[in-house]
Coordinates of C-alpha atoms in Angstrom, one line a residue:
Chain A
M119 CA -3.6 -43.9 -62.5
E120 CA -1.2 -41.0 -61.8
I121 CA 0.8 -40.9 -58.6
D122 CA 0.0 -38.0 -56.3
P123 CA 3.0 -35.6 -56.0
L124 CA 2.6 -35.9 -52.2
I125 CA 3.9 -39.4 -52.5
F126 CA 7.1 -38.2 -54.0
R127 CA 7.5 -35.6 -51.3
L128 CA 6.9 -38.3 -48.7
S129 CA 9.6 -40.4 -50.3
I130 CA 12.1 -37.6 -50.1
F131 CA 11.1 -37.1 -46.5
I132 CA 11.5 -40.7 -45.5
L133 CA 14.8 -41.1 -47.3
S134 CA 16.1 -37.9 -45.8
I135 CA 15.3 -39.3 -42.3
F136 CA 17.5 -42.2 -43.1
V137 CA 20.3 -40.0 -44.5
G138 CA 20.0 -37.9 -41.4
Y139 CA 20.2 -41.0 -39.2
Y140 CA 23.4 -42.2 -40.7
V141 CA 25.0 -38.8 -41.0
V142 CA 24.3 -37.8 -37.5
W143 CA 25.6 -41.1 -36.0
S144 CA 28.9 -40.3 -37.6
V145 CA 29.2 -36.9 -36.0
T146 CA 31.9 -37.1 -33.4
P147 CA 30.5 -36.5 -29.8
S148 CA 32.8 -33.6 -29.2
L149 CA 31.0 -31.7 -31.9
H150 CA 27.5 -32.3 -30.6
T151 CA 27.1 -28.6 -29.5
P152 CA 28.1 -27.3 -33.0
L153 CA 25.7 -29.9 -34.4
M154 CA 22.9 -28.4 -32.5
S155 CA 23.7 -24.8 -33.5
V156 CA 24.1 -25.7 -37.2
T157 CA 20.9 -27.7 -37.3
N158 CA 19.3 -24.7 -35.8
A159 CA 20.6 -22.5 -38.6
I160 CA 19.6 -24.8 -41.4
S161 CA 16.1 -25.5 -40.1
S162 CA 15.7 -21.7 -40.5
V163 CA 15.5 -22.4 -44.2
I164 CA 11.8 -22.0 -43.3
I165 CA 12.6 -18.4 -44.3
V166 CA 11.7 -19.4 -47.8
G167 CA 8.1 -19.8 -46.7
A168 CA 8.3 -16.6 -44.8
I169 CA 9.6 -14.7 -47.9
I170 CA 6.7 -16.0 -50.0
A171 CA 4.3 -14.9 -47.2
G172 CA 5.9 -11.5 -46.9
L173 CA 5.6 -10.9 -50.7
S174 CA 2.0 -11.9 -50.7
G175 CA 0.7 -8.4 -50.3
N176 CA -0.3 -6.4 -53.4
S177 CA 1.3 -3.3 -54.8
E178 CA -1.1 -0.9 -53.0
S179 CA -0.6 -2.4 -49.6
V180 CA 2.6 -4.2 -48.8
F181 CA 1.3 -4.9 -45.3
N182 CA -1.8 -7.0 -44.7
T183 CA -2.3 -9.4 -41.9
S184 CA -0.9 -12.3 -43.8
S185 CA 2.2 -10.6 -45.1
F186 CA 2.8 -9.0 -41.7
F187 CA 3.2 -12.5 -40.1
G188 CA 5.5 -13.3 -43.0
F189 CA 7.7 -10.3 -42.2
L190 CA 7.9 -11.2 -38.6
A191 CA 8.8 -14.8 -39.5
I192 CA 11.5 -13.4 -41.8
A193 CA 13.1 -11.5 -39.0
L194 CA 13.0 -14.5 -36.6
A195 CA 14.4 -16.9 -39.2
A196 CA 17.1 -14.3 -40.1
I197 CA 18.2 -14.1 -36.4
N198 CA 18.6 -17.8 -36.4
I199 CA 20.4 -18.1 -39.8
F200 CA 23.0 -15.5 -39.0
G201 CA 23.3 -16.3 -35.4
G202 CA 23.3 -20.0 -35.9
F203 CA 26.0 -20.1 -38.7
L204 CA 28.2 -17.5 -37.1
V205 CA 28.2 -19.0 -33.6
T206 CA 28.9 -22.4 -35.2
Q207 CA 31.8 -20.9 -37.1
R208 CA 33.1 -19.3 -33.9
M209 CA 32.9 -22.6 -32.0
L210 CA 34.5 -24.7 -34.7
A211 CA 37.4 -22.2 -35.0
M212 CA 38.3 -23.1 -31.4
Y213 CA 38.8 -26.8 -32.0
K214 CA 42.5 -27.3 -32.4
K215 CA 44.9 -30.2 -32.5
K216 CA 48.0 -30.5 -30.4
K217 CA 50.3 -27.6 -31.3
K218 CA 52.8 -29.4 -33.4
D219 CA 53.2 -27.1 -36.4
K220 CA 53.1 -23.9 -34.4
H221 CA 56.3 -22.0 -33.6
Chain B
M21 CA 11.3 -15.3 -62.9
I22 CA 12.5 -18.9 -63.1
S23 CA 10.4 -21.9 -63.7
A24 CA 9.0 -24.1 -60.9
N25 CA 11.1 -27.0 -62.1
L26 CA 14.3 -25.2 -62.1
S27 CA 13.7 -23.7 -58.6
A28 CA 12.8 -27.2 -57.4
I29 CA 16.2 -28.4 -58.6
F30 CA 18.0 -25.6 -56.8
Y31 CA 16.1 -26.4 -53.6
L32 CA 17.3 -30.0 -54.0
V33 CA 20.9 -28.7 -54.3
S34 CA 20.5 -26.7 -51.1
G35 CA 19.1 -29.7 -49.4
V36 CA 22.2 -31.7 -50.4
L37 CA 24.5 -28.9 -49.2
F38 CA 22.8 -29.1 -45.8
I39 CA 23.5 -32.9 -45.7
L40 CA 27.1 -32.1 -46.4
A41 CA 27.1 -29.5 -43.7
L42 CA 26.2 -32.2 -41.1
R43 CA 28.5 -34.7 -42.7
G44 CA 31.4 -32.3 -42.2
L45 CA 30.9 -32.5 -38.4
S46 CA 32.3 -36.1 -38.4
S47 CA 35.7 -34.6 -37.6
P48 CA 36.9 -31.2 -36.4
E49 CA 39.1 -30.8 -39.5
T50 CA 36.2 -31.0 -42.0
S51 CA 33.7 -29.2 -39.8
R52 CA 34.6 -25.7 -40.9
Q53 CA 34.2 -26.6 -44.5
G54 CA 30.9 -28.2 -43.7
N55 CA 29.6 -25.0 -42.1
L56 CA 30.5 -23.2 -45.4
F57 CA 28.4 -25.7 -47.3
G58 CA 25.5 -24.9 -45.0
I59 CA 25.9 -21.2 -45.6
L60 CA 26.0 -21.8 -49.4
G61 CA 22.9 -23.9 -49.2
M62 CA 21.1 -21.2 -47.4
I63 CA 22.1 -18.5 -49.9
I64 CA 20.9 -20.7 -52.8
A65 CA 17.6 -21.3 -51.1
V66 CA 16.9 -17.7 -50.4
T67 CA 18.1 -16.4 -53.8
V68 CA 16.0 -19.0 -55.6
T69 CA 12.9 -18.0 -53.6
F70 CA 13.4 -14.4 -54.7
L71 CA 13.8 -15.4 -58.3
S72 CA 10.8 -17.7 -58.4
T73 CA 8.4 -15.2 -57.0
G74 CA 9.8 -12.6 -59.5
N75 CA 8.4 -9.9 -57.3
F76 CA 10.9 -7.1 -56.9
S77 CA 8.4 -4.4 -55.8
T78 CA 8.2 -2.5 -52.5
G79 CA 7.5 -5.8 -50.8
F80 CA 10.9 -7.0 -51.8
L81 CA 12.5 -4.0 -50.2
F82 CA 10.7 -4.8 -46.9
V83 CA 11.8 -8.4 -47.1
L84 CA 15.5 -7.2 -47.3
I85 CA 15.0 -4.8 -44.5
F86 CA 13.6 -7.5 -42.2
I87 CA 16.4 -9.9 -43.2
L88 CA 18.8 -7.1 -42.3
I89 CA 17.2 -6.4 -38.9
G90 CA 17.1 -10.1 -38.0
G91 CA 20.5 -10.8 -39.4
S92 CA 22.2 -8.0 -37.4
I93 CA 20.5 -9.1 -34.2
G94 CA 21.7 -12.7 -34.9
A95 CA 25.2 -11.7 -35.8
F96 CA 25.4 -9.4 -32.7
I97 CA 24.3 -12.3 -30.4
A98 CA 26.7 -14.8 -32.1
Y99 CA 29.7 -12.6 -31.5
R100 CA 28.8 -11.5 -28.0
I101 CA 27.5 -14.7 -26.4
P102 CA 30.0 -16.3 -23.9
M103 CA 30.6 -20.0 -24.6
T104 CA 29.2 -21.0 -21.1
A105 CA 25.8 -19.6 -22.2
M106 CA 25.6 -21.9 -25.3
P107 CA 22.8 -24.1 -23.9
E108 CA 20.6 -21.0 -23.3
L109 CA 21.4 -19.7 -26.7
V110 CA 20.5 -22.9 -28.5
A111 CA 17.2 -23.1 -26.5
G112 CA 16.5 -19.6 -27.5
F113 CA 17.2 -20.2 -31.1
H114 CA 14.9 -23.3 -31.1
S115 CA 12.1 -21.1 -29.8
L116 CA 12.6 -18.8 -32.8
V117 CA 12.4 -21.6 -35.3
G118 CA 9.2 -22.8 -33.7
L119 CA 7.7 -19.3 -33.7
A120 CA 8.7 -18.7 -37.3
A121 CA 7.0 -22.0 -38.3
V122 CA 3.8 -20.8 -36.5
F123 CA 3.9 -17.4 -38.2
V124 CA 4.4 -19.0 -41.7
A125 CA 1.5 -21.3 -41.0
I126 CA -0.7 -18.4 -39.9
S127 CA 0.2 -16.5 -43.0
A128 CA -0.6 -19.5 -45.2
F129 CA -3.9 -20.0 -43.4
L130 CA -5.0 -16.4 -43.8
N131 CA -3.8 -16.1 -47.4
P132 CA -3.7 -19.5 -49.0
E133 CA -3.8 -18.1 -52.5
A134 CA -0.3 -16.7 -52.2
F135 CA 0.9 -20.3 -51.7
N136 CA -1.4 -22.0 -54.2
L137 CA -3.2 -23.8 -51.5
G138 CA -6.7 -22.9 -52.4
F139 CA -8.9 -20.1 -50.9
P140 CA -9.7 -19.0 -47.3
G141 CA -12.4 -21.3 -46.0
N142 CA -11.6 -23.8 -48.7
I143 CA -8.0 -24.8 -48.3
K144 CA -6.9 -28.1 -50.0
L145 CA -7.3 -30.8 -47.4
G146 CA -3.8 -32.2 -47.6
S147 CA -2.3 -28.7 -47.2
L148 CA -4.5 -28.0 -44.3
I149 CA -3.5 -31.1 -42.5
E150 CA 0.2 -30.4 -43.1
M151 CA -0.2 -26.8 -42.1
S152 CA -2.0 -27.5 -38.8
I153 CA 0.6 -30.2 -37.9
G154 CA 3.4 -27.8 -38.7
A155 CA 1.8 -25.0 -36.7
A156 CA 1.0 -27.3 -33.7
V157 CA 4.6 -28.7 -33.5
G158 CA 6.0 -25.2 -34.0
A159 CA 3.9 -23.8 -31.2
I160 CA 5.0 -26.7 -28.9
T161 CA 8.7 -26.1 -29.8
F162 CA 8.3 -22.4 -29.1
S163 CA 6.7 -22.5 -25.6
G164 CA 8.8 -25.6 -24.6
S165 CA 12.0 -23.8 -25.6
V166 CA 11.1 -20.7 -23.8
I167 CA 10.7 -22.7 -20.6
A168 CA 13.9 -24.5 -21.2
F169 CA 15.6 -21.1 -21.8
L170 CA 14.2 -19.6 -18.6
K171 CA 15.3 -22.7 -16.6
L172 CA 18.8 -22.7 -18.1
Q173 CA 19.2 -18.9 -17.6
G174 CA 18.2 -19.4 -14.0
I175 CA 15.2 -17.0 -14.3
M176 CA 13.0 -19.9 -13.5
S177 CA 14.0 -22.5 -10.9
G178 CA 15.7 -25.6 -12.4
S179 CA 13.8 -27.9 -10.0
P180 CA 10.9 -29.9 -11.5
I181 CA 7.5 -28.4 -11.1
T182 CA 5.0 -31.1 -10.6
F183 CA 1.3 -31.1 -9.5
K184 CA -1.4 -33.7 -9.0
G185 CA -3.1 -34.9 -12.2
Q186 CA -0.3 -33.5 -14.4
H187 CA 0.1 -36.6 -16.6
P188 CA -3.7 -37.1 -17.2
L189 CA -4.0 -33.4 -18.0
N190 CA -1.2 -33.5 -20.5
A191 CA -2.7 -36.6 -22.1
V192 CA -6.1 -34.9 -22.4
I193 CA -4.5 -31.9 -24.1
L194 CA -2.5 -34.0 -26.5
I195 CA -5.7 -35.9 -27.5
S196 CA -7.6 -32.6 -27.9
I197 CA -4.9 -31.4 -30.3
V198 CA -5.5 -34.4 -32.5
V199 CA -9.3 -33.9 -32.3
L200 CA -8.9 -30.2 -33.1
I201 CA -6.8 -30.9 -36.2
Y202 CA -9.5 -33.4 -37.3
L203 CA -12.3 -30.9 -36.7
L204 CA -10.4 -28.1 -38.4
C205 CA -9.8 -30.1 -41.5
S206 CA -13.4 -31.2 -41.7
T207 CA -15.0 -27.8 -41.0
Q208 CA -12.4 -25.3 -42.2
N209 CA -13.5 -23.2 -39.3
S210 CA -10.8 -20.5 -38.6
N211 CA -11.7 -20.3 -34.9
L212 CA -10.5 -23.9 -34.5
F213 CA -7.1 -22.9 -36.0
W214 CA -6.6 -20.3 -33.3
I215 CA -7.7 -22.6 -30.5
L216 CA -5.3 -25.3 -31.9
L217 CA -2.4 -22.8 -31.6
A218 CA -3.4 -21.8 -28.1
V219 CA -3.7 -25.3 -26.9
S220 CA -0.3 -26.2 -28.5
F221 CA 1.4 -23.3 -26.8
L222 CA -0.1 -24.5 -23.5
I223 CA 1.1 -28.1 -23.9
G224 CA 4.6 -27.1 -24.8
F225 CA 4.8 -25.2 -21.6
L226 CA 3.3 -28.0 -19.5
L227 CA 5.5 -30.6 -21.0
I228 CA 8.8 -28.9 -20.0
I229 CA 8.0 -27.5 -16.5
P230 CA 8.2 -30.9 -14.7
I231 CA 11.7 -31.6 -16.1
G232 CA 14.7 -30.7 -13.9
G233 CA 17.9 -28.8 -14.7
A234 CA 20.2 -31.7 -15.2
D235 CA 17.8 -33.4 -17.7
M236 CA 18.2 -30.4 -19.9
P237 CA 20.5 -32.2 -22.4
V238 CA 17.6 -34.4 -23.2
V239 CA 15.1 -31.6 -23.4
I240 CA 17.3 -29.4 -25.7
S241 CA 17.9 -32.4 -28.0
M242 CA 14.2 -33.1 -28.0
L243 CA 13.2 -29.6 -28.9
N244 CA 15.9 -29.6 -31.6
S245 CA 14.1 -32.6 -33.0
Y246 CA 10.7 -30.9 -32.8
S247 CA 11.9 -27.8 -34.6
G248 CA 12.9 -30.1 -37.4
W249 CA 9.5 -31.8 -37.6
A250 CA 7.8 -28.4 -37.6
A251 CA 10.0 -27.2 -40.5
A252 CA 9.2 -30.5 -42.4
G253 CA 5.5 -29.9 -41.8
I254 CA 5.7 -26.5 -43.3
G255 CA 7.9 -27.9 -46.1
F256 CA 5.1 -30.3 -47.1
T257 CA 2.6 -27.4 -47.1
L258 CA 4.8 -25.3 -49.3
E259 CA 5.8 -28.3 -51.4
N260 CA 9.4 -27.3 -50.9
T261 CA 12.1 -29.9 -51.1
A262 CA 14.8 -28.0 -49.2
L263 CA 12.5 -27.6 -46.2
I264 CA 11.4 -31.2 -46.3
I265 CA 15.0 -32.5 -46.5
T266 CA 16.2 -30.1 -43.8
G267 CA 13.3 -30.9 -41.5
A268 CA 13.9 -34.6 -41.8
L269 CA 17.7 -34.1 -41.1
V270 CA 17.2 -31.9 -38.1
G271 CA 14.3 -34.1 -36.8
S272 CA 16.4 -37.2 -36.8
S273 CA 19.5 -35.4 -35.5
G274 CA 17.6 -34.2 -32.4
A275 CA 16.1 -37.6 -31.9
I276 CA 19.5 -39.3 -32.0
L277 CA 20.9 -36.8 -29.6
S278 CA 18.0 -37.4 -27.2
Y279 CA 18.6 -41.1 -27.4
I280 CA 22.4 -40.7 -26.7
M281 CA 21.6 -38.5 -23.7
C282 CA 19.0 -40.9 -22.3
K283 CA 21.5 -43.8 -22.7
G284 CA 24.1 -41.7 -20.9
M285 CA 21.7 -41.6 -17.9
N286 CA 20.4 -45.1 -18.3
R287 CA 16.9 -43.8 -18.4
S288 CA 14.1 -44.2 -20.9
F289 CA 13.0 -41.3 -22.9
F290 CA 9.6 -41.4 -21.2
N291 CA 11.1 -41.5 -17.8
V292 CA 12.9 -38.2 -18.5
I293 CA 9.9 -36.6 -20.2
L294 CA 7.5 -37.6 -17.4
G295 CA 9.9 -35.7 -15.2
G296 CA 10.7 -35.4 -11.5
F297 CA 14.0 -37.3 -11.0
G298 CA 14.5 -38.1 -7.3
A299 CA 11.1 -36.7 -6.4
T300 CA 9.9 -40.0 -5.2
E301 CA 13.1 -41.5 -3.8
E302 CA 15.1 -40.6 -0.7
D303 CA 13.7 -40.5 2.7
T304 CA 15.6 -39.3 5.8
S305 CA 17.1 -42.7 6.6
N306 CA 20.3 -42.4 4.6
S307 CA 20.9 -38.8 5.2
S308 CA 21.3 -39.5 8.9
S309 CA 23.8 -42.3 8.3
K310 CA 26.0 -40.1 6.0
E311 CA 26.7 -37.6 8.8
Q312 CA 28.9 -40.1 10.6
R313 CA 31.1 -41.1 7.6
P314 CA 34.5 -39.6 7.7
V315 CA 35.7 -37.4 4.8
K316 CA 39.3 -36.5 4.1
S317 CA 39.6 -32.9 3.1
G318 CA 42.6 -31.0 1.9
N319 CA 43.8 -27.7 0.5
A320 CA 45.5 -26.6 -2.7
D321 CA 48.9 -27.4 -1.3
D322 CA 48.0 -31.1 -0.7
A323 CA 46.5 -31.3 -4.2
A324 CA 49.6 -29.8 -5.8
F325 CA 51.8 -32.2 -3.9
L326 CA 49.8 -35.2 -5.1
M327 CA 49.8 -34.1 -8.7
K328 CA 53.4 -33.2 -8.8
N329 CA 54.3 -36.7 -7.8
A330 CA 52.0 -38.3 -10.3
S331 CA 53.0 -39.4 -13.8
S332 CA 49.5 -39.4 -15.2
V333 CA 46.4 -37.3 -14.4
I334 CA 42.9 -37.6 -15.7
I335 CA 40.6 -34.5 -15.5
V336 CA 36.8 -35.1 -15.1
P337 CA 35.0 -31.8 -15.8
G338 CA 31.3 -31.3 -15.1
Y339 CA 28.6 -28.6 -15.0
G340 CA 30.3 -27.0 -12.0
M341 CA 33.2 -26.1 -14.1
A342 CA 30.9 -24.2 -16.5
V343 CA 29.2 -22.4 -13.6
A344 CA 32.6 -21.4 -12.1
Q345 CA 34.0 -20.5 -15.5
A346 CA 37.0 -22.5 -14.5
Q347 CA 38.0 -23.8 -17.9
H348 CA 40.8 -21.3 -18.5
A349 CA 42.3 -21.7 -15.0
L350 CA 42.1 -25.5 -15.5
R351 CA 44.0 -25.3 -18.8
E352 CA 46.7 -23.2 -17.1
M353 CA 47.0 -25.8 -14.4
V354 CA 47.3 -28.5 -17.0
D355 CA 50.0 -26.6 -18.8
T356 CA 52.1 -26.4 -15.6
L357 CA 51.6 -30.2 -15.1
K358 CA 52.7 -30.9 -18.7
K359 CA 55.8 -28.8 -18.1
N360 CA 56.7 -31.3 -15.4
D361 CA 56.3 -34.2 -17.8
I362 CA 53.0 -35.4 -16.4
K363 CA 50.6 -37.0 -18.9
V364 CA 47.2 -35.3 -18.8
S365 CA 43.9 -36.3 -20.5
Y366 CA 40.3 -35.3 -20.1
A367 CA 37.4 -37.7 -19.6
I368 CA 33.9 -36.4 -20.7
H369 CA 30.7 -38.2 -19.6
P370 CA 28.0 -38.0 -22.3
V371 CA 25.6 -36.0 -20.0
A372 CA 28.2 -33.8 -18.4
G373 CA 26.9 -30.2 -18.6
R374 CA 23.6 -28.9 -19.8
M375 CA 23.7 -29.9 -23.4
P376 CA 25.3 -32.5 -25.7
G377 CA 29.0 -31.7 -26.1
H378 CA 28.9 -28.8 -23.7
M379 CA 32.2 -29.6 -21.9
N380 CA 34.0 -30.1 -25.2
V381 CA 33.1 -26.6 -26.4
L382 CA 34.3 -25.1 -23.1
L383 CA 37.6 -27.0 -23.2
A384 CA 38.1 -26.0 -26.9
E385 CA 37.4 -22.4 -25.9
A386 CA 40.2 -22.7 -23.3
N387 CA 42.6 -23.9 -26.1
V388 CA 42.6 -27.5 -24.9
P389 CA 43.5 -29.6 -28.0
Y390 CA 40.7 -31.9 -28.9
D391 CA 42.9 -35.0 -29.2
E392 CA 43.5 -34.8 -25.4
V393 CA 39.8 -35.0 -24.7
F394 CA 38.2 -38.5 -24.6
E395 CA 34.7 -39.9 -24.3
L396 CA 33.6 -42.3 -21.6
E397 CA 34.2 -45.5 -23.5
E398 CA 37.6 -44.4 -24.8
I399 CA 39.1 -43.6 -21.5
N400 CA 37.3 -45.6 -18.8
N401 CA 39.9 -48.4 -18.7
D402 CA 42.7 -45.8 -18.2
F403 CA 41.5 -44.8 -14.7
A404 CA 43.0 -48.0 -13.3
N405 CA 46.5 -47.0 -14.5
A406 CA 46.3 -43.3 -13.7
D407 CA 47.7 -41.8 -10.6
V408 CA 45.3 -38.9 -10.0
A409 CA 41.8 -38.2 -11.1
F410 CA 40.9 -34.5 -10.8
V411 CA 37.1 -34.2 -10.6
I412 CA 36.0 -30.6 -11.2
G413 CA 32.3 -29.8 -11.1
A414 CA 31.1 -33.3 -11.8
N415 CA 29.3 -35.5 -9.3
D416 CA 26.7 -38.1 -10.2
V417 CA 28.6 -39.2 -13.2
T418 CA 31.4 -40.5 -11.0
N419 CA 29.3 -42.2 -8.4
P420 CA 30.3 -45.8 -8.0
V421 CA 26.9 -46.6 -6.5
A422 CA 25.6 -46.8 -10.1
K423 CA 27.6 -50.0 -10.4
T424 CA 27.1 -51.5 -6.9
D425 CA 23.7 -50.7 -5.5
P426 CA 20.7 -52.0 -7.4
Q427 CA 18.5 -49.9 -5.0
S428 CA 20.0 -46.6 -6.2
P429 CA 18.0 -44.5 -8.6
I430 CA 21.0 -44.1 -10.8
Y431 CA 21.8 -47.8 -10.8
G432 CA 22.9 -49.0 -14.3
M433 CA 23.9 -45.5 -15.4
P434 CA 27.3 -45.6 -17.2
V435 CA 29.8 -43.8 -14.9
L436 CA 33.4 -42.9 -15.1
D437 CA 35.5 -45.4 -13.0
V438 CA 37.2 -42.6 -11.1
E439 CA 37.5 -44.6 -7.9
K440 CA 40.0 -46.9 -9.6
C441 CA 42.7 -44.2 -9.7
K442 CA 45.4 -44.3 -7.1
S443 CA 44.0 -41.0 -5.7
V444 CA 41.1 -38.9 -6.4
L445 CA 40.9 -35.1 -6.0
F446 CA 37.3 -33.9 -5.8
V447 CA 36.8 -30.1 -6.2
K448 CA 33.4 -29.2 -4.8
R449 CA 31.9 -26.5 -2.7
S450 CA 30.2 -28.7 -0.1
L451 CA 29.2 -32.3 0.5
S452 CA 25.7 -31.7 -0.8
P453 CA 24.4 -34.4 -3.1
G454 CA 24.3 -33.9 -6.9
Y455 CA 21.2 -33.5 -9.0
A456 CA 20.0 -37.1 -8.5
G457 CA 19.7 -36.3 -4.8
I458 CA 21.9 -39.2 -3.7
D459 CA 25.1 -39.3 -1.8
N460 CA 28.3 -40.0 -3.7
D461 CA 30.2 -42.9 -2.2
L462 CA 33.4 -41.5 -3.8
F463 CA 33.5 -38.8 -1.1
Y464 CA 34.2 -41.3 1.6
K465 CA 36.7 -43.5 -0.1
E466 CA 40.1 -44.0 1.4
N467 CA 41.9 -42.5 -1.6
T468 CA 39.7 -39.5 -2.0
L469 CA 40.7 -36.0 -1.0
M470 CA 38.0 -33.5 -1.0
L471 CA 38.9 -29.9 -2.0
F472 CA 36.1 -27.7 -0.7
A473 CA 36.3 -24.5 -2.7
D474 CA 35.1 -22.7 -5.8
A475 CA 36.4 -24.6 -8.8
K476 CA 38.1 -21.7 -10.4
K477 CA 39.8 -20.4 -7.2
M478 CA 41.0 -23.9 -6.2
T479 CA 42.4 -24.5 -9.6
E480 CA 44.3 -21.2 -9.6
D481 CA 45.6 -22.0 -6.1
I482 CA 46.9 -25.4 -7.1
T483 CA 48.7 -23.9 -10.1
K484 CA 50.5 -21.5 -7.7
N485 CA 51.6 -24.4 -5.6
L486 CA 52.9 -26.6 -8.3

């Protein structure tokens, strides 16, 4: 009997939870705020679903109810992606060591 | 157009890059590189999606336009937002992830052919289950985050909103969500899908209103976790590895942060979620007794004198520092102290501020080197050897009652051993109790000097007197 592909996806999911568990425990507490903003940005990879939805209209009508929701989702996810990564970058740039090599 | 197998491999690559992005955060040195990995992963995922649909018609143009619109709004916010507003920003971003998940689910429900999920009214059972779970969790994330945002922004009162029968009502709604998903999957009735969304929005709202302002670190972490589970749910629907991996990562990340925050308050997750800290405790009996206890108060001059004669000072920042925007003034004060060969370090309690790591970001913004900033376990033994503890905007996290009085609502919470210092300077606007609604014994200690003023102004005055 063949294995349902769902089982493979479930395996990836469960293993990723464990990877996440160990990776996140090793994040230093002082970077917990950047952790939240970067997880925010990467969870917006949901934009791939939004793009498929947005492109689901046919050539005569780009906008139908379904693709319209897709376009809205694209805009929301894009706010998060750009906003999330850039604000993380801005925060991380501020973390500095004691000024030894300056001057 | 690239094959489904090839695009699946690229999605896996971007999933791995996201893991590396989080891995980078294990130290500030590797963190910037980690963020670049994350950006690269996102670019790969988006590009592969374009290539695999192979659709570069007018629709593609509109996709680019919407990415551009969203992207410029996001970039604008990212550059303009002050660091003190980071908790609000993160809550706001969570709500967008939740809403995007809902929209994708709606779109897939209306037009399942585009996603290879079957036909309207006859969607594959597995996909429908995943889709409705993703939509429900997304909706809860959205409305919950909106409430969290309003509370953090001060548009809505930070105090818990409770009413009679709240918990039974929530339980009934949660059960009805499960029933609705079951009915939806067995009947494919589209009305049930809309009802499910409406009920999920409602429960997100109801779950967050009873939670008070200082419990926000737990709430934000929890919503972070939810946004991950919503993404994973959609990932299963779309059979997309990048989304499944990311959803699992973000979901467990948020769960771990919630756990750390709850531990920092010695409260169970359910205790926080069910809300209303201090709502049941506290009658008038101890507020009458506290009137009589003497308090020593001083001015900037006294504080400067104490610090000038110290050889080591530990700074304990809290939410009040963020409110007063005192981090820059504080750094200047510390610079002056260091010029006088006084050793200065910072002690951060896990739940100081309104989100995990809130104080660290503010200190980093003020150019405080991160190797002078310590977590509770690292520094707690040092208080006994320090000359001065400078408490700025923190309160409950320094209260010795948590160690001595089993009757106290915060008993057992890990606190900073500030009272062991030779002297304690406590910057505060008044003697009012902190969030937990209990009196802080530290105010009345022999070696405590209260500095009643705005945190920023007091710090500046001390610097002038040094």
